[in-house]
Coordinates of C-alpha atoms in Angstrom, one line a residue:
X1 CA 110.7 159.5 85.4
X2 CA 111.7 162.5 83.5
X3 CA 109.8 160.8 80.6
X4 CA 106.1 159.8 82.7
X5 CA 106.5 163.9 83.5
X6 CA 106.5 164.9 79.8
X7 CA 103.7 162.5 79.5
X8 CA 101.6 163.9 82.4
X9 CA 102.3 167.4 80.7
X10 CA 101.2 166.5 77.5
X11 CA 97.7 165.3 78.6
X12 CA 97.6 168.1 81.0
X13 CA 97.5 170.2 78.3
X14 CA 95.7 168.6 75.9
X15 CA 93.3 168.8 78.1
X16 CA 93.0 172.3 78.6
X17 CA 93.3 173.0 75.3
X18 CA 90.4 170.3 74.4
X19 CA 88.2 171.9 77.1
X20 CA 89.4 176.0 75.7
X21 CA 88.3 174.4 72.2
X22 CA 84.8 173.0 73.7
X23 CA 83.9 176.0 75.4
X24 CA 84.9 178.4 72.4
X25 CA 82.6 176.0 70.4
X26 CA 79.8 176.8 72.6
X27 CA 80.5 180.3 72.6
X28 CA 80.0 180.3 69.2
X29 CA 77.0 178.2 69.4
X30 CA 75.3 180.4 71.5
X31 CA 76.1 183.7 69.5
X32 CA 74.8 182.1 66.5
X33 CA 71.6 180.4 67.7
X34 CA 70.8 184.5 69.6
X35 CA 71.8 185.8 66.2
X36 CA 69.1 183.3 64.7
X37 CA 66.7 184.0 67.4
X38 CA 66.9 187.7 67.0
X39 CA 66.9 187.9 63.4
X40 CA 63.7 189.1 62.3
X41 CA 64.7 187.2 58.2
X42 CA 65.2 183.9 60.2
X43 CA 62.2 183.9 62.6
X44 CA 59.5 186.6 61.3
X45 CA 56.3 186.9 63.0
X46 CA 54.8 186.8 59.1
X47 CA 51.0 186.3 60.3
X48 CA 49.0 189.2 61.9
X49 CA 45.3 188.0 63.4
X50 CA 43.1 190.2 64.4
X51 CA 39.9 189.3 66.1
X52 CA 36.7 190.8 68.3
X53 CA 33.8 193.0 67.8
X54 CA 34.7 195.9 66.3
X55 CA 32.4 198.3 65.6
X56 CA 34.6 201.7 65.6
X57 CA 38.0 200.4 65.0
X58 CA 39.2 199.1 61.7
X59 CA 41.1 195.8 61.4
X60 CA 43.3 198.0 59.0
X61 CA 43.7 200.8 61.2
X62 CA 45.1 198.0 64.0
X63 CA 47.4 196.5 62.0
X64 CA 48.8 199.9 60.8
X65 CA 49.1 200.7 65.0
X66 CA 51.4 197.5 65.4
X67 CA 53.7 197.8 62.2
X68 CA 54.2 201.5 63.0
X69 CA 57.1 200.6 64.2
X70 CA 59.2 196.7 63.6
X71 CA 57.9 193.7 65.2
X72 CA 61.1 191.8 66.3
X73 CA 61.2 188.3 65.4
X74 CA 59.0 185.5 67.2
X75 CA 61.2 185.5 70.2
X76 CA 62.3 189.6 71.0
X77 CA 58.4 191.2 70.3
X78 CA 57.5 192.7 73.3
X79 CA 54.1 192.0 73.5
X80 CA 53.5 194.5 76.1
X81 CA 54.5 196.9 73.9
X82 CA 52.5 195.8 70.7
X83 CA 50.0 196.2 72.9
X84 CA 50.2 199.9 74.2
X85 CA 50.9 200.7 70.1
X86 CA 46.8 199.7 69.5
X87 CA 45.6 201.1 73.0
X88 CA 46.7 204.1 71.4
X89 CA 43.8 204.3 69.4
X90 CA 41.0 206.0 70.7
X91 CA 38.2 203.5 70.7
X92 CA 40.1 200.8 72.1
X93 CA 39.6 199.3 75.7
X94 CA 41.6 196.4 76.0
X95 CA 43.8 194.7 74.1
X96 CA 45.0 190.8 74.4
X97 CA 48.4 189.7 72.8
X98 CA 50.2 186.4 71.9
X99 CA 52.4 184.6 69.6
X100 CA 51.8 181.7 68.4
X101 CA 54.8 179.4 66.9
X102 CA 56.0 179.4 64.5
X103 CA 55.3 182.9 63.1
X104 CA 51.5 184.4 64.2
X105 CA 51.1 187.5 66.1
X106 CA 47.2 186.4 67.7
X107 CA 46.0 190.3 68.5
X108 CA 42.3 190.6 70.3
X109 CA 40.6 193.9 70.7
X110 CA 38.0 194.8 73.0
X111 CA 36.3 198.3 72.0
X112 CA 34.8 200.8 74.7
X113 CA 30.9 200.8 74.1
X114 CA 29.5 204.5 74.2
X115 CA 26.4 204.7 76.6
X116 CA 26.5 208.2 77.1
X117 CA 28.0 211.5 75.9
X118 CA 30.0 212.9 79.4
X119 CA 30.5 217.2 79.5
X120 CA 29.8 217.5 75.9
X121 CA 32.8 216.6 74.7
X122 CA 33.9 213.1 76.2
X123 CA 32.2 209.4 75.9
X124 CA 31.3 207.3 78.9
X125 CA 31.9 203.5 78.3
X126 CA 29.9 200.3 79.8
X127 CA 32.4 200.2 83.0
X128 CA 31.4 204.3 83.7
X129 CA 35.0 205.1 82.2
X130 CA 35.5 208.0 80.2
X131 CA 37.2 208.1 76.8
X132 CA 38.0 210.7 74.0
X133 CA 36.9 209.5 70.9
X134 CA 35.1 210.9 67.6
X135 CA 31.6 211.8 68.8
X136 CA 30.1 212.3 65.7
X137 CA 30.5 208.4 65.1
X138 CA 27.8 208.1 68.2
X139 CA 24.1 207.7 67.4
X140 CA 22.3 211.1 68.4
X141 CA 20.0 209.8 71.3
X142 CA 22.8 208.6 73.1
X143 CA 22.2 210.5 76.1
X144 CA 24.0 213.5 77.6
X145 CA 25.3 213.7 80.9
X146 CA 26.9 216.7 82.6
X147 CA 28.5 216.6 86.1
X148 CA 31.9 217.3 88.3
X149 CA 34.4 215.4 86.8
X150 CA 34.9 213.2 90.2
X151 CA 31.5 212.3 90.1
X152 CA 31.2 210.4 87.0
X153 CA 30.1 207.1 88.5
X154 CA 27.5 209.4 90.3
X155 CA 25.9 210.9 87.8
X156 CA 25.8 207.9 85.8
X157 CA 24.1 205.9 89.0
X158 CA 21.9 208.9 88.9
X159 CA 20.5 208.8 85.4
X160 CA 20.1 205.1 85.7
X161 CA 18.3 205.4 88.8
X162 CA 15.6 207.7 87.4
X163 CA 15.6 206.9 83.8
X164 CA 14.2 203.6 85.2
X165 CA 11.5 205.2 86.6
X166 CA 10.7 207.7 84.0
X167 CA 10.7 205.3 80.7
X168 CA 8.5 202.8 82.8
X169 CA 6.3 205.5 82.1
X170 CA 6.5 206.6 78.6
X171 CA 9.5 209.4 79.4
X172 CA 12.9 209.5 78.1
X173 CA 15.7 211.4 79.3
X174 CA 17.6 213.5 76.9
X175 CA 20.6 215.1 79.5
X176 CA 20.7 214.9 83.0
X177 CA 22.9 217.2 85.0
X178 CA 25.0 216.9 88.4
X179 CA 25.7 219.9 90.0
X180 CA 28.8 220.4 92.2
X181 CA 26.8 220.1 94.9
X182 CA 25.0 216.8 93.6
X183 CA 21.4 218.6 92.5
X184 CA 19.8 217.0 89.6
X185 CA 18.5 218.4 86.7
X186 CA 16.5 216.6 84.1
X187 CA 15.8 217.4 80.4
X188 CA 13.1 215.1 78.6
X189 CA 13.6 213.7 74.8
X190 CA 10.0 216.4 74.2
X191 CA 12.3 219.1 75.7
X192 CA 10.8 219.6 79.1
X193 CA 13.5 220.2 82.0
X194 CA 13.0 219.2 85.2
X195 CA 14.6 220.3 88.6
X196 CA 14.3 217.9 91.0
X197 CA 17.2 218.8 93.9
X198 CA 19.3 216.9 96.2
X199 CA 17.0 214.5 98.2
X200 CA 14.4 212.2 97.1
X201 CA 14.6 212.2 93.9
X202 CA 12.4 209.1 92.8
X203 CA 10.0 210.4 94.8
X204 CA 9.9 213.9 93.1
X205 CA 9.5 211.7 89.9
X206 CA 6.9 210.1 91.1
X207 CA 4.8 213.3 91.8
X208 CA 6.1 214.6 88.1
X209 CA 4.3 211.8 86.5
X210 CA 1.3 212.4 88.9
X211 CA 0.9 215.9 88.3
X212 CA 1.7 215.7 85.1
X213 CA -1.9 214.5 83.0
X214 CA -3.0 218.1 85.0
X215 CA 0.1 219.9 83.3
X216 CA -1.0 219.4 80.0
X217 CA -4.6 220.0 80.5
X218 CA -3.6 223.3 82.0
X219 CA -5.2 226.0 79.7
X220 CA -1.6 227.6 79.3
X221 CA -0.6 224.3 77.5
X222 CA -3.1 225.1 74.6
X223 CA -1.2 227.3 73.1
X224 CA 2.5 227.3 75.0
X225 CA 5.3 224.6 75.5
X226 CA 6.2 223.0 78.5
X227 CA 9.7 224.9 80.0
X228 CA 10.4 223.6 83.3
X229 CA 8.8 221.9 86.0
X230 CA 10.6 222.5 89.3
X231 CA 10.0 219.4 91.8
X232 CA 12.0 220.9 94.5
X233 CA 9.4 221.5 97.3
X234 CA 7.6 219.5 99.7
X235 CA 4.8 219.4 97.9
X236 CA 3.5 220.3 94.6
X237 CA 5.2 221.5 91.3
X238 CA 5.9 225.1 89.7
X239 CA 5.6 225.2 86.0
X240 CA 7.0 227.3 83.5
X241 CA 5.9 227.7 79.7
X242 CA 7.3 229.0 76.6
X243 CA 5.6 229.4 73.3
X244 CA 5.1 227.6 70.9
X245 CA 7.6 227.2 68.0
X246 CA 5.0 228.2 64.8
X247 CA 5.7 225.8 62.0
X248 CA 6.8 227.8 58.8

């Protein structure tokens, strides 16, 4: 009896020390596959790929935004931040991120596209966003647009709406400004500004290009410029005229 005891002891804990042994071994497994996984020298994200239609950003410049700082290995890059490190840079919209295995960091860059200048200092994109970015870099006849800065979506709907109308007919805006209280002014690529008010604004277009063939055969535009033409009445237009820049 005494003996079947000793036995039933002995497997008892040759048990528990097989199972203490098979669990440390796991342990150890575990720490050393994370110590693999983490390691940037085991698993290194070694190729960089940078793709999309850059016209203002440099693949180099990119590349320098992500390696800024390390990468991690395959499995610990947060690709959420890699991808606030190039969103950083000014002419960037949107960026796309993912790894591909073994060791490629896939890195897709959409840029904002300029379609206007906004307060003389600041860009408006394609999506009516507004961005800070090198202006210089913009070609000159972008065009200008000044207004509240709630209101950018307005003033842009507002330029588009009469630019339509005005380069249907040989006219091309240069600036167009939004007043706090949503009043439109008009400058024209030749220089000619043009008030046209709050309310019906096409229409006051419409009587500009109307009126204006009798503008320029008006005896004061012989020898004078153009100024203003103020559209803001029920009828009719009131011109104004500079003179004439001499050429030296």
């Amino acid at each position: 009896m005494a003996a079947e005891q000793r036995l039933r002891s002995v497997n008892f804990w040759s048990g528990v020390v097989v199972l203490c042994l098979t669990i440390a071994g796991a342990l150890v497994g575990i720490y050393q596959l994370n110590e693999v996984l983490t390691d940037e020298q085991q698993v290194p994200l070694s190729e960089l790929s940078v793709q999309g239609d850059l016209h203002y950003t440099a693949s180099e410049g990119i590349r320098r935004a992500l390696t800024a700082e390390p990468l991690g290995s395959f499995f610990t890059a947060n690709v959420d931040d890699l991808r606030g490190r190039v969103e950083q840079l000014p002419w960037v919209q949107k960026v796309s991120i993912r790894k591909v295995w073994p060791d490629k960091l896939s890195v897709y860059v959409t840029e904002h596209k300029p379609v206007a200048m906004w307060n003389g200092d600041r860009l408006i994109n394609q999506h009516q966003d507004v961005f800070r970015a090198d202006i210089t870099r913009v070609e000159s006849s972008l065009p200008q647009l000044f207004g509240p800065e709630n209101a950018v979506k307005e003033t842009w709907k507002e330029f588009h709406r009469v630019q339509q109308m005005l380069e249907v007919n040989g006219f091309q805006i240069k600036a167009l400004r939004l007043t706090e209280r949503f009043a439109v002014n008009v400058v024209l690529a030749q220089g000619i500004e043009i008030k046209l008010g709050r309310e019906a604004t096409l229409e006051r277009i419409k009587r500009f290009i109307d009126v204006f063939p009798s503008i320029v055969e008006h005896e004061k535009s012989k020898n004078n410029e153009i100024d203003t033409v103020d559209l803001r009445y029920d009828t009719g237009a009131a011109v104004a005229w500079r003179e004439a820049k001499s050429e030296s």
